[in-house]
C-alpha positions as a printed NumPy array, in Angstrom:
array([[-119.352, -110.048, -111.202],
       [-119.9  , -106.336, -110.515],
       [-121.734, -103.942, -113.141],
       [-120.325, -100.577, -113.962],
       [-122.867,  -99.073, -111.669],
       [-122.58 , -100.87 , -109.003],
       [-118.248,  -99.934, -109.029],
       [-119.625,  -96.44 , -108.655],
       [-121.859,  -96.582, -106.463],
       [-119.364,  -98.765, -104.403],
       [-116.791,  -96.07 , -104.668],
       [-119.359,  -93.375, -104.399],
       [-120.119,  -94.692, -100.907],
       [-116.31 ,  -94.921, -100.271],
       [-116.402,  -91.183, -100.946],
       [-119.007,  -90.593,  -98.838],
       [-117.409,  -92.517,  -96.047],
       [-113.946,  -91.017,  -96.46 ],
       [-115.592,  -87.277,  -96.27 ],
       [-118.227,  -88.213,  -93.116],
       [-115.19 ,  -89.005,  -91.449],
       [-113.651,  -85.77 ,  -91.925],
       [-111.068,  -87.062,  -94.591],
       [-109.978,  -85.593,  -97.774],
       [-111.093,  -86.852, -101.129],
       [-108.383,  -85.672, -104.014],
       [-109.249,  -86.421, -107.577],
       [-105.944,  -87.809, -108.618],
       [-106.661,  -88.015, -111.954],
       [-107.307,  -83.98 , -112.296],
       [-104.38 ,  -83.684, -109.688],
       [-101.856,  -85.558, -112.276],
       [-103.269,  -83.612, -115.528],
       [-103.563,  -80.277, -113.974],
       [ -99.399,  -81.25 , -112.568],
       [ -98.914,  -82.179, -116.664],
       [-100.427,  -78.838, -117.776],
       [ -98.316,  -76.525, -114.843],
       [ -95.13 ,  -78.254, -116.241],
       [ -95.921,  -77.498, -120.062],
       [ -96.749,  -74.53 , -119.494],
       [ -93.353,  -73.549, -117.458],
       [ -91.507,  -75.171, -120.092],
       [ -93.229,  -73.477, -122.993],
       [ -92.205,  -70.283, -121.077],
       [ -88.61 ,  -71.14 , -120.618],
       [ -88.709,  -71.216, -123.626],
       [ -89.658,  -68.255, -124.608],
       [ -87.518,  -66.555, -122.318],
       [ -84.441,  -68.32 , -123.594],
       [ -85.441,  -67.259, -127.061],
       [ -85.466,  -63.507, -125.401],
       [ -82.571,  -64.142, -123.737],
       [ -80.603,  -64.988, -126.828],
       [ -81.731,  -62.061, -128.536],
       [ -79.685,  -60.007, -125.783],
       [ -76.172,  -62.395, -126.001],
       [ -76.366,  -62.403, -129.708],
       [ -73.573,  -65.336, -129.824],
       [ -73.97 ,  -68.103, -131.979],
       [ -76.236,  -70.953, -130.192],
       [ -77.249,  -68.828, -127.373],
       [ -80.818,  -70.169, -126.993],
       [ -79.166,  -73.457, -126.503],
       [ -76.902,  -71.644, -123.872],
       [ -79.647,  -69.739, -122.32 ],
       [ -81.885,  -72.494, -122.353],
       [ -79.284,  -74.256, -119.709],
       [ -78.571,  -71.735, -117.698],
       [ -82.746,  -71.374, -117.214],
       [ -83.029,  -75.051, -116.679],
       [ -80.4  ,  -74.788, -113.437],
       [ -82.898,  -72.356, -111.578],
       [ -79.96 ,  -70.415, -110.568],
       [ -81.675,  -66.957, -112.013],
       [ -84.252,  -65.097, -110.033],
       [ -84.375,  -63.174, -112.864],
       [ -87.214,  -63.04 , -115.131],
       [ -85.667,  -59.804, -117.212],
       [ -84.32 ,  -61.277, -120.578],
       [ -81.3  ,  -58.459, -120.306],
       [ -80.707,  -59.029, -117.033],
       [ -80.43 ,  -62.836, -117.352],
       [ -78.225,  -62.288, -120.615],
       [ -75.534,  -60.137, -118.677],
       [ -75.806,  -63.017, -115.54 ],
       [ -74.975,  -65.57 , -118.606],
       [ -72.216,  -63.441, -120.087],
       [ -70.625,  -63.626, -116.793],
       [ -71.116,  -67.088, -115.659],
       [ -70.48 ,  -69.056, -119.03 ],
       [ -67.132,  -71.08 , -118.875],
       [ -68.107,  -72.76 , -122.687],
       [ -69.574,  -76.64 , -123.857],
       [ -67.6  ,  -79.434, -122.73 ],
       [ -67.989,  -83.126, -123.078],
       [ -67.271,  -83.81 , -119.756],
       [ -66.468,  -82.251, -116.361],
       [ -63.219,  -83.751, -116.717],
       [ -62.307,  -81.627, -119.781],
       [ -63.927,  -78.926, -118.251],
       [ -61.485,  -78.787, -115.509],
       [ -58.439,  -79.592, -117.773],
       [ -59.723,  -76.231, -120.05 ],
       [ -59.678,  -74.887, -116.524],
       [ -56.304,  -75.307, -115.152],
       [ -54.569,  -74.556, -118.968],
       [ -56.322,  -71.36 , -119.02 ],
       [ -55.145,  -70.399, -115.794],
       [ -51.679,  -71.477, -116.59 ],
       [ -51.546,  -74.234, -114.298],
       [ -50.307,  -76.409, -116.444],
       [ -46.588,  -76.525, -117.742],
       [ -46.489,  -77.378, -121.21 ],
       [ -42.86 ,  -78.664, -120.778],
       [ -43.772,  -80.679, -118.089],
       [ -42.901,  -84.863, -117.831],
       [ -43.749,  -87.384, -116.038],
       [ -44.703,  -87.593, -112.662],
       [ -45.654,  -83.903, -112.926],
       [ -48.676,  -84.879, -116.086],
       [ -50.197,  -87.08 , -113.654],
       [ -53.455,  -85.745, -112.99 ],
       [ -56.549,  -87.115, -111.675],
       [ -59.044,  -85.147, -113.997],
       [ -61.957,  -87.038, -112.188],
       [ -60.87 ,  -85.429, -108.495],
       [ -59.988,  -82.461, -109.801],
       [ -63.15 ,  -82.22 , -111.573],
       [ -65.316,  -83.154, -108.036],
       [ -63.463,  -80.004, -107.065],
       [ -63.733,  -77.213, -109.619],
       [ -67.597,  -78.365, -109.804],
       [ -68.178,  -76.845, -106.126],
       [ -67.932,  -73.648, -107.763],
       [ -70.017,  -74.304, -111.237],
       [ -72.996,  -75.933, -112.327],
       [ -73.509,  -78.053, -115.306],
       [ -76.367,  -78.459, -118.162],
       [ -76.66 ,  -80.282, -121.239],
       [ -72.265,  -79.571, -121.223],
       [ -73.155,  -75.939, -120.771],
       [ -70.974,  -74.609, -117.918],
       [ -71.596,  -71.814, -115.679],
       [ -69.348,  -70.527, -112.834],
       [ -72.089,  -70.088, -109.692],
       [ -71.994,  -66.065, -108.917]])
């Protein structure tokens, strides 16, 4: 059975070994918690940019909204009124799916004949969904047309 000391002094000498032969010794432990604290720290200021953001859409839930749009990465904005008009421009709305999405699509457009029967209502949402999301992005059921 091995003492405390003698486990560090085993993977002292390890240490030792690894750096006499020219390797590199990485404390993964302050790696992982320094990785923790980056991440936090981005997300605490995401945040606080959406908050800023919202201030400049002033629409109902539009931290929420801006907090998607930041979470794509599509913005290489860091201006809260810059990234406000980007949003103004790109939001399509909050859908459950991209299948209603691209249904709320194609009747806003008109594409869709209200007096229409069958065979014409036959629609695959699902492909035409795969489609129309080329052309957006998707967060939290936040859409946004990429610009």
């Amino acid at each position: 059975m091995r003492t405390g000391s003698a486990r560090i002094d085993e993977e002292q000498s390890s240490t030792t070994r690894q750096v006499e032969r020219g390797g590199v010794v990485k404390n993964n432990n302050h790696n992982n918690m320094t990785e923790k604290t980056k991440q936090a720290d981005e997300q605490a200021g995401d945040e606080t940019l959406a908050a800023q953001v919202a201030e400049y859409m002033g629409s109902k839930g539009g931290e929420e909204i801006a907090a998607a749009y930041l979470a794509l990465g599509i913005t290489a904005s860091s201006d809260p009124e810059e990234i406000a008009g980007e949003i103004d421009e790109a939001y399509s709305g909050k859908f459950t799916s991209d299948e209603e999405f691209a249904q709320d699509i194609a009747e806003q457009l008109g594409s869709i004949d209200k007096n229409a029967a069958w065979p014409q209502t036959c629609i695959d949402w699902e492909w035409a969904a795969r489609e129309l999301m080329m052309d957006y992005s998707e967060e939290g059921g936040h859409y946004f047309r990429n610009v």
